[in-house]
Coordinates of C-alpha atoms in Angstrom, one line a residue:
Chain A
M20 CA 0.1 -0.2 0.1
S21 CA 2.7 2.5 1.0
L22 CA 4.6 1.6 -2.4
S23 CA 1.6 2.4 -4.5
A24 CA 1.9 6.5 -4.3
Y25 CA 5.4 6.1 -5.7
L26 CA 4.7 3.9 -8.5
V27 CA 1.6 6.1 -9.5
A28 CA 4.3 8.9 -10.3
G29 CA 6.5 6.5 -12.0
Y30 CA 3.7 5.3 -14.1
L31 CA 2.8 8.9 -15.1
V32 CA 6.3 9.6 -15.9
L33 CA 6.7 6.5 -18.3
I34 CA 3.1 6.9 -19.9
G35 CA 4.0 10.3 -20.8
C36 CA 7.0 9.4 -22.2
Y37 CA 5.2 6.4 -24.0
G38 CA 2.4 9.2 -25.6
I39 CA 5.3 11.2 -26.7
V40 CA 6.9 8.0 -28.6
R41 CA 3.9 7.1 -30.4
S42 CA 2.6 11.0 -30.8
R43 CA 1.2 11.9 -34.2
H44 CA 0.5 15.3 -33.6
L45 CA 2.7 18.1 -31.8
V46 CA 0.0 19.2 -29.5
H47 CA -0.5 15.8 -28.5
A48 CA 3.1 15.5 -27.8
I49 CA 3.1 18.6 -25.7
V50 CA -0.1 17.5 -23.6
C51 CA 2.1 14.0 -23.0
L52 CA 4.8 16.1 -21.6
A53 CA 2.7 17.9 -19.3
V54 CA 1.3 14.1 -18.1
A55 CA 4.9 13.3 -17.8
Q56 CA 5.7 16.4 -15.8
S57 CA 2.7 15.7 -13.4
G58 CA 4.5 12.4 -12.5
T59 CA 7.0 14.5 -10.6
Y60 CA 4.4 16.4 -8.7
V61 CA 3.0 13.3 -7.5
L62 CA 6.3 12.1 -6.6
L63 CA 7.1 15.0 -4.4
V64 CA 4.0 15.6 -2.8
T65 CA 4.2 11.8 -2.1
I66 CA 7.5 12.3 -0.3
G67 CA 6.4 14.7 1.8
Y68 CA 3.1 13.6 3.0
Q69 CA 2.6 12.5 6.6
K70 CA -0.5 10.7 8.0
G71 CA -2.6 13.1 10.0
A72 CA -0.6 16.2 9.7
R73 CA -1.9 19.4 8.6
A74 CA -0.9 22.2 5.9
P75 CA 2.2 23.9 6.7
V76 CA 0.3 27.2 7.2
F77 CA 0.0 28.5 10.8
G78 CA -2.3 31.0 12.1
S79 CA -3.9 32.4 15.1
T80 CA -5.8 29.0 16.1
T81 CA -3.1 26.9 14.7
R82 CA 0.2 27.6 16.8
P83 CA 3.2 26.5 15.1
N84 CA 4.2 22.8 15.5
R85 CA 6.0 20.0 13.7
H86 CA 3.1 17.9 13.0
V87 CA 2.7 19.3 9.4
V88 CA 3.5 17.8 5.9
D89 CA 6.7 18.7 4.5
P90 CA 6.8 22.4 3.0
V91 CA 10.1 22.0 1.3
V92 CA 8.9 19.5 -1.3
Q93 CA 5.5 21.8 -1.7
A94 CA 7.6 24.7 -2.5
M95 CA 9.3 22.7 -5.0
T96 CA 6.0 21.6 -6.4
L97 CA 5.0 25.2 -6.9
T98 CA 8.2 25.8 -8.6
D99 CA 7.6 23.0 -10.8
I100 CA 4.2 23.9 -11.9
V101 CA 5.3 27.4 -12.5
V102 CA 8.1 26.4 -14.9
S103 CA 6.0 23.4 -16.5
A104 CA 3.1 26.1 -17.6
T105 CA 5.7 28.6 -18.9
V106 CA 7.7 26.0 -20.9
T107 CA 4.2 24.5 -22.3
A108 CA 3.5 27.9 -23.6
L109 CA 6.8 28.0 -25.5
L110 CA 6.3 24.8 -26.9
L111 CA 2.8 25.6 -28.2
A112 CA 4.2 28.6 -29.9
L113 CA 7.0 26.6 -31.4
S114 CA 4.2 24.4 -32.8
I115 CA 2.3 27.1 -34.1
Q116 CA 5.5 28.1 -36.1
I117 CA 6.0 24.6 -37.3
N118 CA 2.5 24.1 -38.4
K119 CA 2.9 27.4 -40.6
R120 CA 6.2 26.8 -42.1
H121 CA 5.8 23.1 -43.0
G122 CA 2.1 22.8 -43.2
T123 CA 2.2 19.9 -41.1
A124 CA 2.1 19.1 -37.3
D125 CA 2.9 15.4 -37.7
P126 CA 6.4 14.8 -36.0
D127 CA 6.8 11.9 -38.4
E128 CA 6.7 14.2 -41.4
L129 CA 8.8 16.7 -40.1
V130 CA 12.1 15.2 -41.5
A131 CA 14.2 18.3 -43.0
L132 CA 15.1 21.7 -41.5
R133 CA 14.0 24.5 -43.5
G134 CA 15.2 28.1 -43.1
Chain B
M7 CA 13.4 5.7 -37.7
T8 CA 10.3 3.7 -38.1
R9 CA 7.7 4.0 -35.6
R10 CA 8.0 0.4 -35.1
A11 CA 11.8 0.6 -34.0
R12 CA 11.0 4.0 -32.1
L13 CA 8.6 2.0 -30.0
L14 CA 10.9 -1.0 -29.3
L15 CA 13.7 1.3 -28.3
F16 CA 11.5 3.0 -25.9
L17 CA 10.0 -0.1 -24.6
C18 CA 13.7 -1.2 -23.5
G19 CA 14.6 1.9 -21.8
G20 CA 11.2 2.4 -20.4
G21 CA 11.5 -1.0 -18.9
V22 CA 14.9 -0.6 -17.4
L23 CA 13.8 2.8 -16.0
A24 CA 10.5 1.3 -14.6
A25 CA 12.6 -1.7 -13.0
L26 CA 15.1 1.0 -11.6
F27 CA 12.2 3.2 -10.1
V28 CA 10.5 0.2 -8.7
A29 CA 13.9 -0.8 -6.7
G30 CA 14.3 2.9 -5.8
A31 CA 10.9 3.5 -4.4
V32 CA 11.3 0.1 -2.4
G33 CA 14.0 1.7 -0.3
M34 CA 11.9 5.1 0.2
P35 CA 10.7 6.0 3.6
G36 CA 7.3 4.7 3.9
F37 CA 4.5 6.9 2.6
G38 CA 3.1 8.9 5.2
S39 CA 5.9 8.3 7.7
T40 CA 6.8 10.8 10.3
H41 CA 10.5 11.0 9.0
H42 CA 10.9 14.5 7.3
P43 CA 14.4 16.3 8.1
D44 CA 13.9 19.0 6.0
R45 CA 10.3 19.8 7.5
D46 CA 12.0 19.8 11.0
L47 CA 14.4 22.3 9.9
A48 CA 12.1 24.5 7.7
V49 CA 9.2 25.1 10.2
P50 CA 11.5 26.6 13.1
A51 CA 13.1 28.5 10.4
A52 CA 10.2 30.1 9.2
V53 CA 8.9 30.7 12.5
S54 CA 12.0 32.6 13.7
H55 CA 11.3 34.9 10.7
G56 CA 7.7 35.3 11.6
T57 CA 6.5 33.8 8.5
A58 CA 3.3 31.8 9.1
N59 CA 2.8 30.4 5.6
V60 CA 6.1 27.8 5.8
V61 CA 5.6 27.2 2.1
S62 CA 6.1 31.0 1.1
A63 CA 9.0 31.2 3.9
V64 CA 10.6 28.4 1.9
N65 CA 10.2 29.9 -1.6
F66 CA 10.9 33.6 -0.9
D67 CA 13.2 33.5 2.1
Q68 CA 15.0 30.2 2.7
R69 CA 15.3 29.5 -1.3
A70 CA 14.8 32.6 -2.6
I71 CA 17.8 32.3 -5.1
D72 CA 16.2 29.6 -6.4
T73 CA 12.8 31.5 -6.7
F74 CA 15.1 34.2 -8.4
G75 CA 16.2 31.5 -11.1
E76 CA 12.9 30.6 -11.7
E77 CA 11.5 33.9 -12.3
T78 CA 14.2 34.4 -14.8
I79 CA 12.8 31.1 -16.5
L80 CA 9.4 32.7 -16.5
I81 CA 10.7 35.7 -18.0
A82 CA 12.7 34.1 -20.5
S83 CA 10.1 31.5 -21.9
T84 CA 7.7 34.7 -22.2
I85 CA 10.2 36.5 -24.3
G86 CA 10.7 33.4 -26.5
A87 CA 7.2 32.8 -27.1
V88 CA 6.4 36.3 -27.8
A89 CA 9.1 36.2 -30.2
L90 CA 7.9 33.1 -31.9
L91 CA 4.3 34.4 -32.1
R92 CA 5.1 37.4 -34.1
P93 CA 3.3 38.2 -37.2
A94 CA 5.7 36.1 -39.8
R95 CA 6.2 37.3 -43.1
G96 CA 3.4 37.1 -45.7
E97 CA 1.1 37.8 -42.5
T98 CA -0.6 41.0 -41.2
E99 CA -2.4 41.8 -38.3
R100 CA -6.2 42.9 -38.9
H101 CA -8.8 44.1 -37.1
P102 CA -10.5 41.2 -35.4
P103 CA -13.8 40.2 -37.2
D104 CA -17.0 40.0 -35.2
L105 CA -16.6 37.1 -32.8
G106 CA -20.1 35.8 -32.7
R107 CA -22.7 35.9 -30.1
T108 CA -22.3 34.9 -26.4
L109 CA -25.3 33.7 -24.3
E110 CA -26.7 36.4 -22.0
S111 CA -26.1 34.5 -18.8
T112 CA -22.5 33.7 -19.7
R113 CA -21.9 37.5 -20.2
L114 CA -23.6 38.1 -16.9
I115 CA -21.5 35.7 -14.9
G116 CA -18.1 37.0 -16.8
Y117 CA -19.0 40.5 -15.4
L118 CA -20.2 39.4 -12.1
L119 CA -17.2 37.6 -11.4
M120 CA -14.5 39.7 -12.9
P121 CA -14.0 42.2 -10.1
L122 CA -14.5 39.3 -7.5
T123 CA -11.8 37.5 -9.3
L124 CA -9.7 40.6 -9.3
V125 CA -10.1 41.2 -5.5
L126 CA -9.3 37.6 -4.5
G127 CA -6.2 37.4 -6.7
A128 CA -5.0 40.7 -5.0
D129 CA -5.9 39.2 -1.5
V130 CA -4.1 36.2 -2.6
V131 CA -0.9 38.2 -3.4
L132 CA -0.8 40.2 -0.5
H133 CA -1.4 37.7 2.3
G134 CA 1.2 35.5 0.8
G135 CA 3.3 35.3 3.9
I136 CA 0.6 34.5 6.4
T137 CA -2.3 32.6 4.6
P138 CA -2.0 29.9 2.0
G139 CA -1.0 31.4 -1.7
G140 CA 1.5 33.5 -2.8
G141 CA 2.8 35.8 -5.8
F142 CA 3.1 32.8 -8.5
Q143 CA -0.6 31.7 -7.5
G144 CA -2.2 35.1 -7.1
G145 CA -0.7 36.6 -10.1
V146 CA -2.3 33.6 -12.1
V147 CA -5.9 34.5 -10.5
L148 CA -5.2 38.3 -11.4
A149 CA -4.6 37.4 -15.1
T150 CA -7.6 35.1 -15.2
G151 CA -9.8 37.7 -13.6
I152 CA -8.9 40.1 -16.7
H153 CA -9.4 37.2 -19.4
L154 CA -13.0 37.1 -18.0
L155 CA -13.9 40.0 -20.3
Y156 CA -13.0 37.5 -23.2
V157 CA -15.5 35.2 -22.0
T158 CA -17.9 37.5 -21.9
G159 CA -17.4 38.0 -25.7
S160 CA -16.0 41.4 -25.7
Y161 CA -12.6 41.0 -27.1
P162 CA -12.3 45.1 -27.9
A163 CA -13.1 45.7 -24.2
L164 CA -10.5 43.1 -23.0
E165 CA -7.9 44.9 -25.5
R166 CA -9.0 48.3 -23.9
F167 CA -8.5 46.8 -20.3
R168 CA -5.1 45.5 -21.2
P169 CA -2.6 48.0 -22.4
M170 CA 0.2 45.9 -23.6
G171 CA 2.9 48.1 -23.0
A172 CA 1.8 48.5 -19.0
Y173 CA 2.0 44.7 -18.7
R174 CA 5.0 44.3 -20.5
T175 CA 6.8 46.9 -18.4
A176 CA 5.3 45.3 -15.2
E177 CA 6.7 41.9 -16.0
A178 CA 10.1 43.5 -16.6
L179 CA 9.8 45.6 -13.5
G180 CA 8.6 42.8 -11.2
A181 CA 12.1 41.0 -12.3
A182 CA 13.9 43.9 -11.8
A183 CA 12.5 44.6 -8.3
F184 CA 13.1 41.0 -7.2
A185 CA 17.0 41.6 -8.0
A186 CA 16.8 44.9 -6.4
V187 CA 15.3 43.6 -3.3
G188 CA 18.2 40.8 -3.4
A189 CA 20.7 43.5 -3.6
A190 CA 19.1 45.4 -0.9
G191 CA 19.7 42.2 1.3
L192 CA 23.1 42.2 0.3
I193 CA 23.5 45.7 2.0
G194 CA 21.2 45.0 4.9
S195 CA 22.0 41.5 6.0
G196 CA 25.1 40.5 4.3
S197 CA 23.6 38.0 2.0
F198 CA 22.0 38.2 -1.3
L199 CA 18.1 38.1 -0.8
G200 CA 18.6 38.0 2.9
N201 CA 15.9 38.9 5.1
F202 CA 16.9 42.2 6.3
L203 CA 13.5 44.0 7.1
P204 CA 11.9 43.5 10.8
T205 CA 9.8 40.6 11.1
G206 CA 7.1 42.0 13.3
S207 CA 4.4 39.9 15.3
F208 CA 3.6 36.5 14.2
G209 CA 0.7 36.1 11.9
Q210 CA 0.2 40.0 11.1
I211 CA 0.6 40.9 7.5
L212 CA 3.5 43.1 7.8
S213 CA 5.2 40.1 10.2
T214 CA 7.3 38.3 7.4
G215 CA 10.2 40.7 6.7
T216 CA 10.9 40.6 2.7
V217 CA 8.8 37.3 2.1
Q218 CA 5.6 39.8 1.8
V219 CA 7.6 42.0 -0.7
L220 CA 9.0 39.4 -2.5
S221 CA 5.3 37.4 -3.0
A222 CA 4.1 41.1 -4.0
V223 CA 7.1 41.5 -6.7
V224 CA 6.5 38.1 -7.9
G225 CA 2.5 38.7 -8.3
V226 CA 3.2 41.7 -10.4
E227 CA 5.7 39.6 -12.9
V228 CA 3.3 36.6 -13.2
L229 CA 0.2 38.7 -14.0
G230 CA 2.5 40.8 -16.6
S231 CA 3.9 37.3 -18.2
A232 CA 0.5 35.7 -18.2
V233 CA -1.4 38.7 -19.6
V234 CA 1.7 39.0 -22.4
L235 CA 1.7 35.2 -23.1
L236 CA -2.0 34.9 -23.4
A237 CA -2.3 38.0 -25.5
A238 CA 0.2 36.7 -28.1
F239 CA -1.7 33.5 -28.5
F240 CA -5.0 35.3 -28.9
E241 CA -3.6 37.7 -31.6
Q242 CA -2.5 34.6 -33.3
E243 CA -5.8 33.2 -33.3
I244 CA -8.0 36.2 -33.8
S245 CA -6.0 38.9 -35.6
V246 CA -3.2 37.6 -37.3
R247 CA -4.2 36.5 -41.1
K248 CA -2.1 35.4 -44.2
N249 CA -2.2 37.8 -47.0
E250 CA -4.1 36.8 -49.5
S251 CA -2.0 36.9 -53.0

């Protein structure tokens, strides 16, 4: 049981890569990359989880204590999401340009470089 | 390489990776265990700087230099995407045609939710140090609020509400201000991005030193980036057309 969360993370990364390999459209490949990246979020949050612990935000009713989930991996997940969103935007912009220049978005038909 | 050969190559590599991953996962600390050494260090460090939201403390105080690098990635990808999405040779920007009709109820909900979303976004940015949230999340909420105008079907209104020059400047100023706060930390506390401001009383809005400042600065930059990026994609879809020749 305790292994399954880690396995879900690994499964997401591998199934995302499998999708990229089988892809017939650049936008499909980018979505598959997003799936693979979400595996890293699952892995990070899994590492930081503690049974029965609360969110790492304190206030007037919850005084600071150590029974919280790991804030370091949560911060890293946040970083991860921001970077993946902007990189996805960059890749989508690239796909639009490729589609304009070559008239296709199928990676298998993009065989030659063209200036 | 044929598709079949590529798939076979992937299955070999992926199989090895899967085996290594399972072997690694078996040796990991159990799911939900109480053993979290970095948590045990991060929480007291955040509390000592009066920051109630430990995730923000990690992002904008303990690992602020990492966030600075991430901000640079954000601005670099935005510049890259905008450069790629300029109208190419043989294309011109035209006045957008009529975008069709929107349901009255959709328009009503869009106009109702827009001010609420903007207020919520500002709240998430400005209370980033003491409640869940921060500059990254709040900046995205703010950008979403502005684009509710598009959902209401009024692209011209969105264009009026969104002077691009101002958002481009906001994005650049946000990144510059982050570096400036970092340099001020160098003078104030002896280390780049050091938390040099007084940390006040725990749980109050001005309690977190530089965390709140950096959160606001990042909020401005993320808002600018998101608006500039979405505007570039909108223009591609709506107003850039191939020249007929």
